[in-house]
Short mmCIF file of C-alpha atoms in Angstrom, two decimals:
data_model
loop_
_atom_site.label_atom_id
_atom_site.label_comp_id
_atom_site.label_asym_id
_atom_site.label_seq_id
_atom_site.Cartn_x
_atom_site.Cartn_y
_atom_site.Cartn_z
CA GLN A 419 6.85 26.19 51.34
CA ALA A 420 4.16 28.40 49.58
CA ALA A 421 1.36 26.82 47.76
CA ALA A 422 1.46 27.12 43.89
CA LYS A 423 -0.65 29.79 42.32
CA LYS A 424 -3.95 28.60 40.76
CA PHE A 425 -3.78 29.31 37.04
CA ILE A 426 -7.02 30.60 35.34
CA SER A 427 -6.96 30.70 31.48
CA MET A 428 -8.44 33.57 29.42
CA VAL A 429 -11.46 30.82 28.12
CA GLU A 430 -12.16 30.02 31.84
CA TRP A 431 -11.92 33.82 32.95
CA GLU A 432 -14.07 34.91 30.11
CA LYS A 433 -16.77 32.11 30.87
CA LYS A 434 -16.95 33.25 34.53
CA LEU A 435 -17.33 36.77 33.31
CA ASN A 436 -20.12 35.99 30.91
CA ASP A 437 -21.85 34.55 33.62
CA VAL A 438 -22.17 37.80 35.60
CA LYS A 439 -25.04 40.00 34.70
CA VAL A 440 -24.91 43.80 34.67
CA ARG A 441 -28.08 45.39 33.92
CA LYS A 442 -27.86 48.35 31.46
CA GLU A 443 -29.87 50.58 33.52
CA ASP A 444 -27.41 50.15 36.56
CA MET A 445 -24.46 51.00 33.88
CA ASN A 446 -26.39 54.31 33.03
CA LYS A 447 -27.11 55.10 36.50
CA LEU A 448 -23.42 55.07 37.27
CA VAL A 449 -22.50 57.18 34.29
CA MET A 450 -25.03 59.65 34.91
CA ASN A 451 -23.99 59.83 38.83
CA PHE A 452 -20.32 60.82 37.52
CA LEU A 453 -21.49 63.07 35.13
CA VAL A 454 -23.77 65.01 37.75
CA THR A 455 -21.26 64.94 40.43
CA GLU A 456 -18.46 66.11 38.37
CA GLY A 457 -20.72 68.79 36.92
CA TYR A 458 -20.77 67.93 33.30
CA VAL A 459 -24.12 69.56 32.57
CA GLU A 460 -24.14 69.30 29.10
CA ALA A 461 -23.04 65.91 28.84
CA ALA A 462 -25.57 64.84 31.49
CA GLU A 463 -28.35 66.50 29.40
CA LYS A 464 -27.31 64.61 26.14
CA PHE A 465 -27.05 61.33 28.05
CA ARG A 466 -30.44 61.63 29.60
CA LEU A 467 -32.05 62.18 26.03
CA GLU A 468 -30.03 59.34 24.52
CA SER A 469 -30.23 56.93 27.38
CA GLY A 470 -33.54 57.80 29.04
CA THR A 471 -31.52 58.07 32.48
CA GLU A 472 -33.26 60.64 34.58
CA PRO A 473 -30.40 62.22 36.99
CA ASP A 474 -31.50 62.58 40.83
CA ILE A 475 -31.22 66.35 41.06
CA ASP A 476 -32.30 68.93 38.77
CA LEU A 477 -29.72 69.76 36.13
CA ALA A 478 -29.90 73.29 36.50
CA THR A 479 -28.36 73.32 40.06
CA ILE A 480 -25.29 71.78 38.34
CA THR A 481 -24.77 74.96 36.54
CA ASP A 482 -25.00 76.84 39.67
CA ARG A 483 -22.60 74.58 41.46
CA MET A 484 -20.01 74.80 38.71
CA THR A 485 -20.34 78.60 38.51
CA VAL A 486 -19.31 78.72 42.21
CA LYS A 487 -16.46 76.20 41.62
CA LYS A 488 -14.68 78.38 38.82
CA ALA A 489 -15.30 81.39 40.80
CA VAL A 490 -12.95 79.63 43.40
CA GLN A 491 -10.67 78.28 40.77
CA ASP A 492 -10.41 81.77 39.40
CA GLY A 493 -9.66 83.60 42.68
CA ASN A 494 -12.86 85.36 43.12
CA VAL A 495 -13.51 83.96 46.34
CA GLU A 496 -15.93 86.88 47.45
CA ASP A 497 -18.05 86.29 44.57
CA ALA A 498 -18.25 82.55 45.38
CA ILE A 499 -19.13 83.10 48.90
CA GLU A 500 -22.24 85.30 47.63
CA LYS A 501 -23.29 82.72 45.05
CA VAL A 502 -23.04 80.04 47.89
CA ASN A 503 -25.02 82.01 49.93
CA ASP A 504 -27.65 82.48 47.23
CA LEU A 505 -27.94 78.98 46.64
CA ASN A 506 -28.19 77.91 50.19
CA PRO A 507 -27.38 80.18 53.26
CA GLU A 508 -27.06 77.35 55.49
CA ILE A 509 -24.20 75.71 53.70
CA LEU A 510 -21.75 78.14 55.09
CA ASP A 511 -23.72 78.84 58.54
CA THR A 512 -23.40 74.97 59.32
CA ASN A 513 -19.83 74.37 58.16
CA PRO A 514 -17.45 76.75 59.79
CA GLN A 515 -14.38 74.71 58.58
CA LEU A 516 -15.56 75.52 54.87
CA PHE A 517 -16.07 78.99 55.67
CA PHE A 518 -12.67 79.50 57.26
CA HIS A 519 -10.99 77.78 54.12
CA LEU A 520 -12.70 80.33 51.79
CA GLN A 521 -11.79 83.14 54.07
CA GLN A 522 -8.24 81.82 53.92
CA GLN A 523 -8.30 81.52 50.28
CA ARG A 524 -9.41 85.33 49.99
CA LEU A 525 -6.31 86.26 52.34
CA ILE A 526 -4.15 83.96 49.75
CA GLU A 527 -5.69 85.99 46.95
CA LEU A 528 -4.93 89.43 48.39
CA ILE A 529 -1.29 88.17 49.32
CA ARG A 530 -0.91 87.18 45.74
CA ASN A 531 -2.03 90.60 44.50
CA GLY A 532 0.24 92.26 46.63
CA LYS A 533 -2.20 93.88 48.81
CA VAL A 534 -0.15 93.61 52.08
CA GLU A 535 -1.85 96.11 54.16
CA GLU A 536 -5.33 94.92 53.04
CA ALA A 537 -4.47 91.25 53.66
CA LEU A 538 -2.95 92.05 57.30
CA GLU A 539 -6.07 93.96 58.09
CA PHE A 540 -8.41 91.06 56.67
CA ALA A 541 -6.17 88.48 58.61
CA GLN A 542 -6.57 90.35 61.91
CA GLU A 543 -10.48 91.40 61.80
CA GLU A 544 -11.52 88.20 59.89
CA LEU A 545 -9.60 85.28 60.60
CA ALA A 546 -7.91 85.92 63.65
CA PRO A 547 -10.92 85.49 65.93
CA ARG A 548 -11.64 82.14 64.31
CA GLY A 549 -8.04 81.12 64.81
CA GLU A 550 -8.66 81.87 68.61
CA GLU A 551 -11.49 79.51 68.86
CA ASN A 552 -9.78 76.74 66.72
CA GLN A 553 -6.15 75.42 66.96
CA SER A 554 -6.07 74.31 63.44
CA PHE A 555 -7.48 77.30 62.17
CA LEU A 556 -4.89 79.14 63.92
CA GLU A 557 -1.99 76.94 62.47
CA GLU A 558 -3.24 77.33 59.05
CA LEU A 559 -3.96 81.18 59.40
CA GLU A 560 0.12 81.29 60.80
CA ARG A 561 1.24 79.36 57.57
CA THR A 562 -0.76 81.79 55.21
CA VAL A 563 0.45 84.99 56.95
CA ALA A 564 4.12 83.67 56.86
CA LEU A 565 3.74 84.33 52.90
CA LEU A 566 4.20 88.05 53.77
CA ALA A 567 7.60 87.28 55.56
CA PHE A 568 9.43 86.28 52.19
CA GLU A 569 10.29 88.33 49.43
CA ASP A 570 9.81 85.45 46.81
CA ALA A 571 6.71 84.07 48.38
CA ALA A 572 6.10 81.79 45.69
CA ASN A 573 9.39 79.69 46.19
CA CYS A 574 9.21 79.96 50.21
CA PRO A 575 8.45 76.89 52.54
CA VAL A 576 4.62 77.67 52.31
CA GLY A 577 4.79 78.93 48.86
CA HIS A 578 2.42 76.00 47.70
CA LEU A 579 -0.50 77.87 49.10
CA LEU A 580 -0.05 80.13 46.07
CA ASP A 581 -0.22 77.19 43.54
CA MET A 582 -3.13 76.63 41.61
CA SER A 583 -3.59 73.15 43.48
CA GLN A 584 -4.88 75.16 46.60
CA ARG A 585 -7.51 76.82 44.80
CA LEU A 586 -8.49 73.56 43.36
CA LYS A 587 -8.53 72.11 46.84
CA THR A 588 -10.85 75.04 48.34
CA ALA A 589 -13.13 74.56 45.09
CA SER A 590 -13.47 70.93 45.48
CA GLU A 591 -14.38 71.58 49.24
CA VAL A 592 -17.03 73.71 48.18
CA ASN A 593 -18.20 71.54 45.56
CA ALA A 594 -18.64 68.77 48.08
CA ALA A 595 -20.61 70.94 50.52
CA ILE A 596 -23.09 72.03 47.74
CA LEU A 597 -23.80 68.25 46.73
CA THR A 598 -24.10 67.27 50.59
CA SER A 599 -26.70 70.03 50.99
CA GLN A 600 -28.45 68.58 47.82
CA SER A 601 -28.54 65.27 49.38
CA HIS A 602 -26.23 63.93 46.69
CA GLU A 603 -23.04 62.16 47.07
CA LYS A 604 -20.05 64.09 47.35
CA ASP A 605 -18.13 61.74 45.37
CA PRO A 606 -18.84 59.60 42.17
CA LYS A 607 -19.39 56.12 42.52
CA LEU A 608 -17.23 55.02 39.27
CA PRO A 609 -13.92 56.03 40.89
CA SER A 610 -14.54 54.15 44.01
CA LEU A 611 -15.49 51.08 42.20
CA LEU A 612 -12.22 51.32 40.15
CA LYS A 613 -10.46 51.44 43.68
CA MET A 614 -12.25 48.42 44.44
CA LEU A 615 -10.87 46.47 41.30
CA VAL A 616 -7.46 47.57 41.87
CA TRP A 617 -7.60 46.17 45.55
CA VAL A 618 -9.43 43.13 44.56
CA GLN A 619 -6.76 42.42 41.79
CA ASN A 620 -4.05 42.83 44.17
CA GLN A 621 -5.55 40.38 46.66
CA LEU A 622 -5.95 37.90 43.92
CA ASP A 623 -2.51 38.26 42.50
CA GLU A 624 -1.35 36.47 45.68
CA LYS A 625 -3.28 33.30 45.01
CA ALA A 626 -3.66 33.17 41.27
CA SER A 627 -2.42 33.77 37.74
CA TYR A 628 -5.49 34.97 35.80
CA PRO A 629 -6.43 37.34 32.90
CA ARG A 630 -5.35 40.76 34.56
CA ILE A 631 -6.76 44.25 33.70
CA ASN A 632 -3.76 46.35 33.65
CA ASN A 633 -4.96 49.08 31.22
CA TYR A 634 -7.89 50.70 33.04
CA SER A 635 -8.79 53.11 30.07
CA THR A 636 -9.51 50.29 27.79
CA ALA A 637 -10.23 47.29 30.47
CA ALA A 638 -8.45 44.79 28.18
CA LEU A 639 -7.88 41.41 29.75
CA GLU A 640 -4.20 40.27 29.39
CA ASP A 641 -3.46 36.45 29.00
CA PRO A 642 -1.61 35.26 31.81
CA ALA A 643 -0.23 32.23 29.70
#
């Protein structure tokens, strides 16, 4: 027979929470880390002035990074590659997977714009040699070129490559690479802490009834009674 769950009242739980001291400076650093990593340069600057929390990178570099990210999201991949090289040529030189995915995105944009001959030439000259050296690259290239085999490419089995989500995926990869080159974490800390909270609550659910947080946007405690 399973042991009965322990019951923790709202009063007892709030007392335990009040005994945990979190420094305001640490909370401010978490907020700044999120703003910087996600590229909210104006909000980061305002938060710096209001809280006195200094970012760990030059805020001017955020604007450059967001310009690259937006170029990819808009389908201007050549412009994005040029801007990445202006920031730091080593980013693409040392990351063949990222460079391939940017070139793959260029191919997707050519296909999207109906430039069939140019797309085939680009695939053969720029991507095929990389596919010969890397099996996973070759498979991705074959899936991308398959778009040309369908009259209605958007609704074919590989049509998802033409979705906005594909641009966002490539843009996110570029964003992470630039952050890494600047010795900054590629992912903000706050979402990781939220995932940890979800995991801890799921573990605790098996052993106790307690004031749970179900609405993560408000962090309101729900009385277990």
